[in-house]
CSV table of C-alpha atoms in Angstrom, one decimal:
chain,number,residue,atom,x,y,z
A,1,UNK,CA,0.0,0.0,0.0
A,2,UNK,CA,2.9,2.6,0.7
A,3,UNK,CA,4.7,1.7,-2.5
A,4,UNK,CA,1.1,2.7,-4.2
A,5,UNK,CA,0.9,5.5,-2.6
A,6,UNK,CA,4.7,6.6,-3.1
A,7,UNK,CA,3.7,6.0,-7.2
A,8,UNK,CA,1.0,8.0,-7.3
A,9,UNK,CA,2.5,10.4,-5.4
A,10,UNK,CA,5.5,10.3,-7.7
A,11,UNK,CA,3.5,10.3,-10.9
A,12,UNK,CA,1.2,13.4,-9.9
A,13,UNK,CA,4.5,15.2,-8.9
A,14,UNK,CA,6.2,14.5,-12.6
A,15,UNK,CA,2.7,15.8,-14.1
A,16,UNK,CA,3.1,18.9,-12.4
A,17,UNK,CA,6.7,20.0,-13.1
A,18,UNK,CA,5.8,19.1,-16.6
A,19,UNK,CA,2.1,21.7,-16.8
A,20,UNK,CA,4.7,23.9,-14.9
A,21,UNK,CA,7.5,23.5,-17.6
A,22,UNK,CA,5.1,24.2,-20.4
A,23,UNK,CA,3.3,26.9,-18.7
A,24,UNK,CA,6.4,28.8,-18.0
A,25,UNK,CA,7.2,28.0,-21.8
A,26,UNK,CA,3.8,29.3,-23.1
A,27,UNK,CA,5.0,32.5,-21.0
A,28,UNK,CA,8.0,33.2,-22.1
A,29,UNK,CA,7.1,33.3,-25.5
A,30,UNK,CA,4.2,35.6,-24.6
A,31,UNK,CA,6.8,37.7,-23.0
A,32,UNK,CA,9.2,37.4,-26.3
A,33,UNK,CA,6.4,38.5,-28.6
A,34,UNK,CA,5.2,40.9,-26.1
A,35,UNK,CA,8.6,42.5,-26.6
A,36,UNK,CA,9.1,42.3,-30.2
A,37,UNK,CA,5.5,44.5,-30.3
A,38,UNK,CA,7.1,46.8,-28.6
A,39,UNK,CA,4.6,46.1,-25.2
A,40,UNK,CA,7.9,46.3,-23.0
A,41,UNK,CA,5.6,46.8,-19.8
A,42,UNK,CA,3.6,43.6,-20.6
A,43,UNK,CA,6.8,41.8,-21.3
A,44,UNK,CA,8.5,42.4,-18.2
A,45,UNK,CA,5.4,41.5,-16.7
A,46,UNK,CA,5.4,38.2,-18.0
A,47,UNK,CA,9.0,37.4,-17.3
A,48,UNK,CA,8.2,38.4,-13.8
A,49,UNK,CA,5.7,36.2,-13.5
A,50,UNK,CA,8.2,33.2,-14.9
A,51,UNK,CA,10.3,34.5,-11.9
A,52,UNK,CA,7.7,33.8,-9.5
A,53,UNK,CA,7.3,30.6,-10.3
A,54,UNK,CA,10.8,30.3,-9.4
A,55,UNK,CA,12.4,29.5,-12.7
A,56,UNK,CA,16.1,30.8,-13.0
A,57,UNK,CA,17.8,31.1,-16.0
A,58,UNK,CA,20.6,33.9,-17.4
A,59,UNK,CA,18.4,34.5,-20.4
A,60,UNK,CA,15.7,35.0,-18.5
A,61,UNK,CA,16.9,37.9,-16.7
A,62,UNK,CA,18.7,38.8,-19.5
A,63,UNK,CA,15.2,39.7,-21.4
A,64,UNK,CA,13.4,41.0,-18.0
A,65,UNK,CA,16.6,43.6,-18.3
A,66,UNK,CA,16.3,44.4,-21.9
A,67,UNK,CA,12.4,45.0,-21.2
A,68,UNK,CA,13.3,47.6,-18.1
A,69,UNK,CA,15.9,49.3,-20.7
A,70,UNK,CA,13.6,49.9,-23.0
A,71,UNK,CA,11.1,51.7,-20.4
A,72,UNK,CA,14.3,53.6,-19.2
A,73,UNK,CA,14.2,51.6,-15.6
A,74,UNK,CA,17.7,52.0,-15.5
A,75,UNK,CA,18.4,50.6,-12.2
A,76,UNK,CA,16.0,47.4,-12.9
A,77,UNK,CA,17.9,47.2,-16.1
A,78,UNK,CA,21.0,47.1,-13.7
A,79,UNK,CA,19.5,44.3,-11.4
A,80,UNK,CA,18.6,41.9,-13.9
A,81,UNK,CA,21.6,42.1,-16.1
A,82,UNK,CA,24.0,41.5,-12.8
A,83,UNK,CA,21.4,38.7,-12.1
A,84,UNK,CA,22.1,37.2,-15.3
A,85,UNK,CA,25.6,37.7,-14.8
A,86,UNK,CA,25.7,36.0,-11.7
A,87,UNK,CA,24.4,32.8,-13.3
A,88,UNK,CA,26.5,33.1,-16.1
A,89,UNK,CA,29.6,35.3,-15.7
A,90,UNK,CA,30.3,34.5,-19.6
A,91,UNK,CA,27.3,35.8,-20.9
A,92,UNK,CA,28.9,38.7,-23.4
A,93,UNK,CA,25.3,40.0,-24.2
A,94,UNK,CA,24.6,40.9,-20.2
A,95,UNK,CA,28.0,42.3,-20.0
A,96,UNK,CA,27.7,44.7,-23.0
A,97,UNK,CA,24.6,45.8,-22.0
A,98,UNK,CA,25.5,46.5,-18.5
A,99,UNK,CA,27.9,48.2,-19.5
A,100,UNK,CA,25.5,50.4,-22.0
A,101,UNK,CA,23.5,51.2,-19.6
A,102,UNK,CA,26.0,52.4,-16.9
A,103,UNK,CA,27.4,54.7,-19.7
A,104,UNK,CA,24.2,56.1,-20.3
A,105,UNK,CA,24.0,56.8,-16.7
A,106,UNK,CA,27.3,58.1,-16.4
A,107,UNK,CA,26.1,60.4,-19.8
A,108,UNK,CA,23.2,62.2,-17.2
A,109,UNK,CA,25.5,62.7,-14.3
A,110,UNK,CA,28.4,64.6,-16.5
A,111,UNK,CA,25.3,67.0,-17.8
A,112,UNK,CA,24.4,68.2,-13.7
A,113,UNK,CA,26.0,71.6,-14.1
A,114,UNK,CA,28.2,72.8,-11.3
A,115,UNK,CA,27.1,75.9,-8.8
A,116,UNK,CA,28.7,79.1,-8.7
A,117,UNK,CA,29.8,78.2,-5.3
A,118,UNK,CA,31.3,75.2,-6.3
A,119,UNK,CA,33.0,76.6,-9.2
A,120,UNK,CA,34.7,79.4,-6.4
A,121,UNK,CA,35.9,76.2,-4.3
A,122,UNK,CA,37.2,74.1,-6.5
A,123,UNK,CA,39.0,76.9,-8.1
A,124,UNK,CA,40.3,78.2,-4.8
A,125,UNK,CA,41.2,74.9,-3.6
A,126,UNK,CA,43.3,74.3,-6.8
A,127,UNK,CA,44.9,77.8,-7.2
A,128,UNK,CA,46.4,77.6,-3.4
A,129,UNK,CA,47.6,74.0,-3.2
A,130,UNK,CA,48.6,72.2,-0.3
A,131,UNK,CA,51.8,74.5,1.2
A,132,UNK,CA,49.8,77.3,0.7
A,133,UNK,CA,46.9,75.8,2.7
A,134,UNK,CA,49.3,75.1,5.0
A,135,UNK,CA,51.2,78.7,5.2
A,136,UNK,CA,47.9,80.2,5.2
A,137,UNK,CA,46.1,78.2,8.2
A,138,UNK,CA,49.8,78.9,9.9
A,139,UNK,CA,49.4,82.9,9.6
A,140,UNK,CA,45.6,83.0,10.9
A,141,UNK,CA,46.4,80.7,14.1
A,142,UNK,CA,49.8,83.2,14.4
A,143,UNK,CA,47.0,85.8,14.5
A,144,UNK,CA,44.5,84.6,16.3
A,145,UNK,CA,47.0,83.5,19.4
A,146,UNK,CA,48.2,87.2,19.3
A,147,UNK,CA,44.8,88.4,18.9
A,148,UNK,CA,44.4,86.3,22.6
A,149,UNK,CA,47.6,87.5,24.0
A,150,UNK,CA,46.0,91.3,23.6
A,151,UNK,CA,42.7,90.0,25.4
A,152,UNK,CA,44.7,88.7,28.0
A,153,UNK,CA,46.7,91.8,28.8
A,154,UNK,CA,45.0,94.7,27.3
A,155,UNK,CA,43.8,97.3,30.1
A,156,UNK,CA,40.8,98.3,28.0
A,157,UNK,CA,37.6,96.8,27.5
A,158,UNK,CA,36.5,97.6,24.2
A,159,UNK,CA,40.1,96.6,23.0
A,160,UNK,CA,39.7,93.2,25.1
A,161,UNK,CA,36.3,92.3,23.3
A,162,UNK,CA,37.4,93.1,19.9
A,163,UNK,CA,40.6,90.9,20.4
A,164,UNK,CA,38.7,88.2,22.1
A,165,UNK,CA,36.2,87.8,19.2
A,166,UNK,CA,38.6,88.2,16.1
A,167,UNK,CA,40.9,86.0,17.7
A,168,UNK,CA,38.4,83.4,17.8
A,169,UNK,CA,37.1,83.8,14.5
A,170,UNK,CA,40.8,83.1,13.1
A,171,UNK,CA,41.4,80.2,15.6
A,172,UNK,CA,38.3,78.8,13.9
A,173,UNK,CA,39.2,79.8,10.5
């Protein structure tokens, strides 16, 4: 009676992987022809639902990429081709798409133009270099501890306030 049941059992579960194999089948080439009409959204649908039945393939995610390139879901794009790649680490196609897409996103991040402030910065920081940072940060603590020296041992109080506060602004600075 158990080796009946162990059978049937056996024969119900082959029946299933096989609907499940030809389901999955039927989808993807829904999905394929979904994409060749140009219906990018439907096709990634239908990849996604191959993915929920937890099928795996490289090609697979290969096409769910394409299908989020073509809507400009970059980072999607990204996800699946780097899935892909992880299944198959030789699969050229992935990589020069990955690729094609991190260039085009590259592309948009060069065209951010800069601020005025930045601009001021950067050219600061490059005109002055390194000793000069250096001589410079040198002079305003010279200044700043003389500044002190003049709160501590000026008789006035107007000169003492003045010196304290300039002389902690180039401490600071």
């Amino acid at each position: 009676m158990k080796r009946l049941i162990i059978i049937i059992l056996a024969i119900f579960t082959c029946i299933q992987c096989s609907a499940q194999n030809q389901d999955a089948d039927a989808l993807f080439q829904k999905a394929n022809d979904a994409y060749i009409a140009k219906d990018y959204k439907l096709a990634a649908d239908l990849y996604e639902q191959i993915l929920a039945q937890d099928l795996t393939a490289p090609e697979l995610y290969y096409n769910l990429g394409n299908a989020y390139y073509k809507q400009n879901k970059y980072t999607l794009a990204i996800l699946n081709y780097e899935r892909a790649l992880k299944l198959d680490d030789e699969f050229e196609d992935a990589k020069n798409n990955l690729k094609l897409v991190n260039l085009s996103l590259e592309d948009n991040l060069k065209d951010i133009p800069s601020t005025n402030f930045a601009a001021i910065t950067e050219m600061i920081g490059k005109g002055v270099g390194l000793s000069g940072w250096a001589v410079f940060s040198l002079v305003f603590l010279g200044v700043g501890l003389g500044l002190f020296l003049l709160y501590f041992f000026s008789d006035r109080l107007n000169l003492r306030k003045l010196a304290f506060s300039f002389g902690f602004v180039f401490i600071v600075l």
